[in-house]
Short mmCIF file of C-alpha atoms in Angstrom, two decimals:
data_model
loop_
_atom_site.label_atom_id
_atom_site.label_comp_id
_atom_site.label_asym_id
_atom_site.label_seq_id
_atom_site.Cartn_x
_atom_site.Cartn_y
_atom_site.Cartn_z
CA MET Q 1 -22.41 9.53 28.35
CA SER Q 2 -26.08 7.01 28.10
CA THR Q 3 -26.13 3.70 26.93
CA THR Q 4 -26.63 4.17 23.63
CA GLU Q 5 -23.24 6.40 22.85
CA SER Q 6 -19.79 4.39 22.22
CA PRO Q 7 -16.59 5.01 23.14
CA SER Q 8 -15.34 6.31 19.44
CA ASN Q 9 -12.28 7.27 18.28
CA GLY Q 10 -13.58 7.96 14.83
CA ASN Q 11 -13.58 11.19 12.58
CA GLY Q 12 -16.61 11.07 10.50
CA ILE Q 13 -15.30 8.84 7.34
CA TRP Q 14 -15.66 5.18 7.08
CA CYS Q 15 -12.88 2.79 5.35
CA ARG Q 16 -13.87 2.71 1.75
CA TYR Q 17 -13.80 -1.35 2.02
CA CYS Q 18 -14.64 -2.46 5.40
CA GLY Q 19 -16.67 0.88 6.78
CA ALA Q 20 -14.82 1.43 9.74
CA THR Q 21 -13.06 4.53 11.95
CA PRO Q 22 -11.77 6.41 11.84
CA ALA Q 23 -10.03 6.09 8.55
CA ALA Q 24 -8.44 8.92 6.47
CA ASN Q 25 -7.84 9.61 2.75
CA ALA Q 26 -5.00 7.64 0.40
CA VAL Q 27 -4.20 6.55 -2.73
CA PHE Q 28 -1.78 4.47 -3.69
CA ARG Q 29 -0.44 3.38 -6.26
CA GLY Q 30 1.60 0.26 -7.56
CA HIS Q 31 3.90 -0.74 -10.75
CA ARG Q 32 4.25 -3.12 -13.46
CA GLY Q 33 6.90 -2.93 -16.04
CA LEU Q 34 6.89 -5.02 -18.73
CA PHE Q 35 9.27 -4.95 -21.68
CA LEU Q 36 7.72 -2.97 -23.99
CA ALA Q 37 4.48 -1.58 -21.89
CA MET Q 38 4.07 -0.58 -18.81
CA GLN Q 39 0.86 -1.41 -16.47
CA HIS Q 40 0.00 1.37 -13.71
CA ARG Q 41 -2.33 -0.10 -10.51
CA LYS Q 42 -4.46 2.18 -8.26
CA ALA Q 43 -6.47 1.41 -5.36
CA GLU Q 44 -8.41 5.26 -3.65
CA GLY Q 45 -9.30 4.77 0.08
CA PRO Q 46 -10.37 6.51 2.21
CA PHE Q 47 -8.70 3.93 4.31
CA CYS Q 48 -9.30 2.71 8.56
CA ARG Q 49 -4.51 1.78 9.78
CA ASP Q 50 -5.37 -2.22 9.31
CA CYS Q 51 -6.64 -2.16 5.69
CA GLY Q 52 -4.48 1.19 4.07
CA LEU Q 53 -1.65 -0.64 6.13
CA ALA Q 54 -2.44 -3.43 3.66
CA THR Q 55 -3.05 -1.94 0.49
CA TYR Q 56 -0.02 -0.62 1.09
CA ARG Q 57 2.64 -3.30 1.71
CA SER Q 58 0.46 -5.25 -1.47
CA LEU Q 59 0.86 -3.20 -3.97
CA THR Q 60 4.32 -2.17 -3.41
CA ALA Q 61 5.46 -5.87 -2.28
CA ASP Q 62 4.17 -5.88 -6.15
CA SER Q 63 6.03 -3.20 -7.79
CA LEU Q 64 9.57 -4.06 -5.58
CA TRP Q 65 9.37 -7.78 -7.60
CA GLN Q 66 6.99 -6.70 -10.90
CA GLY Q 67 8.04 -2.07 -11.27
CA TRP Q 68 11.55 -3.45 -12.45
CA TRP Q 69 11.59 -4.46 -16.34
CA GLY Q 70 10.39 -1.29 -18.86
CA PRO Q 71 13.09 0.99 -19.75
CA TYR Q 72 10.67 4.20 -18.09
CA SER Q 73 10.07 2.17 -14.92
CA PHE Q 74 13.60 2.82 -13.52
CA VAL Q 75 11.85 6.28 -12.83
CA VAL Q 76 8.42 5.91 -13.16
CA ASN Q 77 8.43 2.50 -10.32
CA PRO Q 78 10.57 4.45 -7.26
CA GLY Q 79 8.40 7.75 -7.23
CA ALA Q 80 5.16 5.20 -6.90
CA MET Q 81 6.84 3.82 -4.28
CA VAL Q 82 7.99 6.89 -2.75
CA VAL Q 83 4.59 8.45 -3.12
CA ASN Q 84 2.99 5.65 -1.65
CA LEU Q 85 5.87 5.90 1.64
CA PHE Q 86 3.38 9.82 1.96
CA HIS Q 87 -0.09 8.29 1.91
CA ARG Q 88 1.44 5.86 3.87
CA ALA Q 89 1.83 8.16 6.81
CA LYS Q 90 -1.09 9.80 7.30
CA VAL Q 91 -2.61 5.77 7.99
CA ALA Q 92 -0.64 4.40 10.19
CA ALA Q 93 -0.61 7.56 12.06
CA LEU Q 94 -4.39 6.15 13.14
CA PRO Q 95 -5.09 4.58 15.67
CA PRO Q 96 -6.80 1.33 15.70
CA PRO Q 97 -10.21 0.75 13.82
CA ASP Q 98 -12.98 1.05 16.39
CA PRO Q 99 -14.42 -2.76 16.68
CA GLY Q 100 -18.78 -2.95 15.20
CA SER Q 101 -17.32 -2.60 11.35
CA PRO Q 102 -19.33 -3.84 8.87
CA TYR Q 103 -16.60 -6.54 7.91
CA GLN Q 104 -13.41 -7.09 9.78
CA PRO Q 105 -10.22 -5.13 8.18
CA MET Q 106 -8.39 -6.27 6.62
CA SER Q 107 -5.06 -8.35 7.88
CA PRO Q 108 -1.44 -6.03 7.43
CA GLY Q 109 -0.03 -8.94 6.64
CA LYS Q 110 4.35 -9.22 7.12
CA PRO Q 111 6.21 -6.03 6.76
CA LEU Q 112 7.95 -5.08 3.23
CA PHE Q 113 11.43 -6.07 4.68
CA ARG Q 114 10.04 -9.29 5.66
CA ARG Q 115 8.43 -10.72 2.40
CA TRP Q 116 9.41 -12.22 0.00
CA GLN Q 117 9.66 -9.47 -2.66
CA PHE Q 118 11.66 -7.10 -1.49
CA VAL Q 119 14.68 -8.91 -2.51
CA GLY Q 120 13.36 -7.12 -5.45
CA VAL Q 121 15.42 -4.02 -3.94
CA LEU Q 122 18.71 -5.45 -5.32
CA ILE Q 123 17.40 -5.88 -8.55
CA PRO Q 124 19.23 -1.89 -9.41
CA THR Q 125 21.56 -3.08 -8.54
CA ARG Q 126 21.69 -5.86 -11.17
CA ILE Q 127 20.96 -5.00 -14.36
CA PRO Q 128 23.48 -4.45 -16.04
CA ARG Q 129 24.11 -0.58 -17.44
#
């Protein structure tokens, strides 16, 4: 290996947010249920592992807390969170981002079950029918 080459586990795809490689194409969704309307959120990649996990955790945590408050949200919100699991699996399987990216990768933060928004999983069980 010459001095100009660097050991890289890159795959030729770079993260949209920090510029690191390897990255994977993924789309994470969030949902806000409002009393008379719904708001859909979307973050498109490609993402490196750290930026993808941070985006997944942020949008899913918000959906856990804010996603249940509309009449159709009991169907739409769980669907968005299940789809996010498939995209999370793609970015979680990536190795750590290579050092030397143009920007610092996002901090993944706490896992979902350690965030206060996780209590939102109880909301569907407490709404009278």
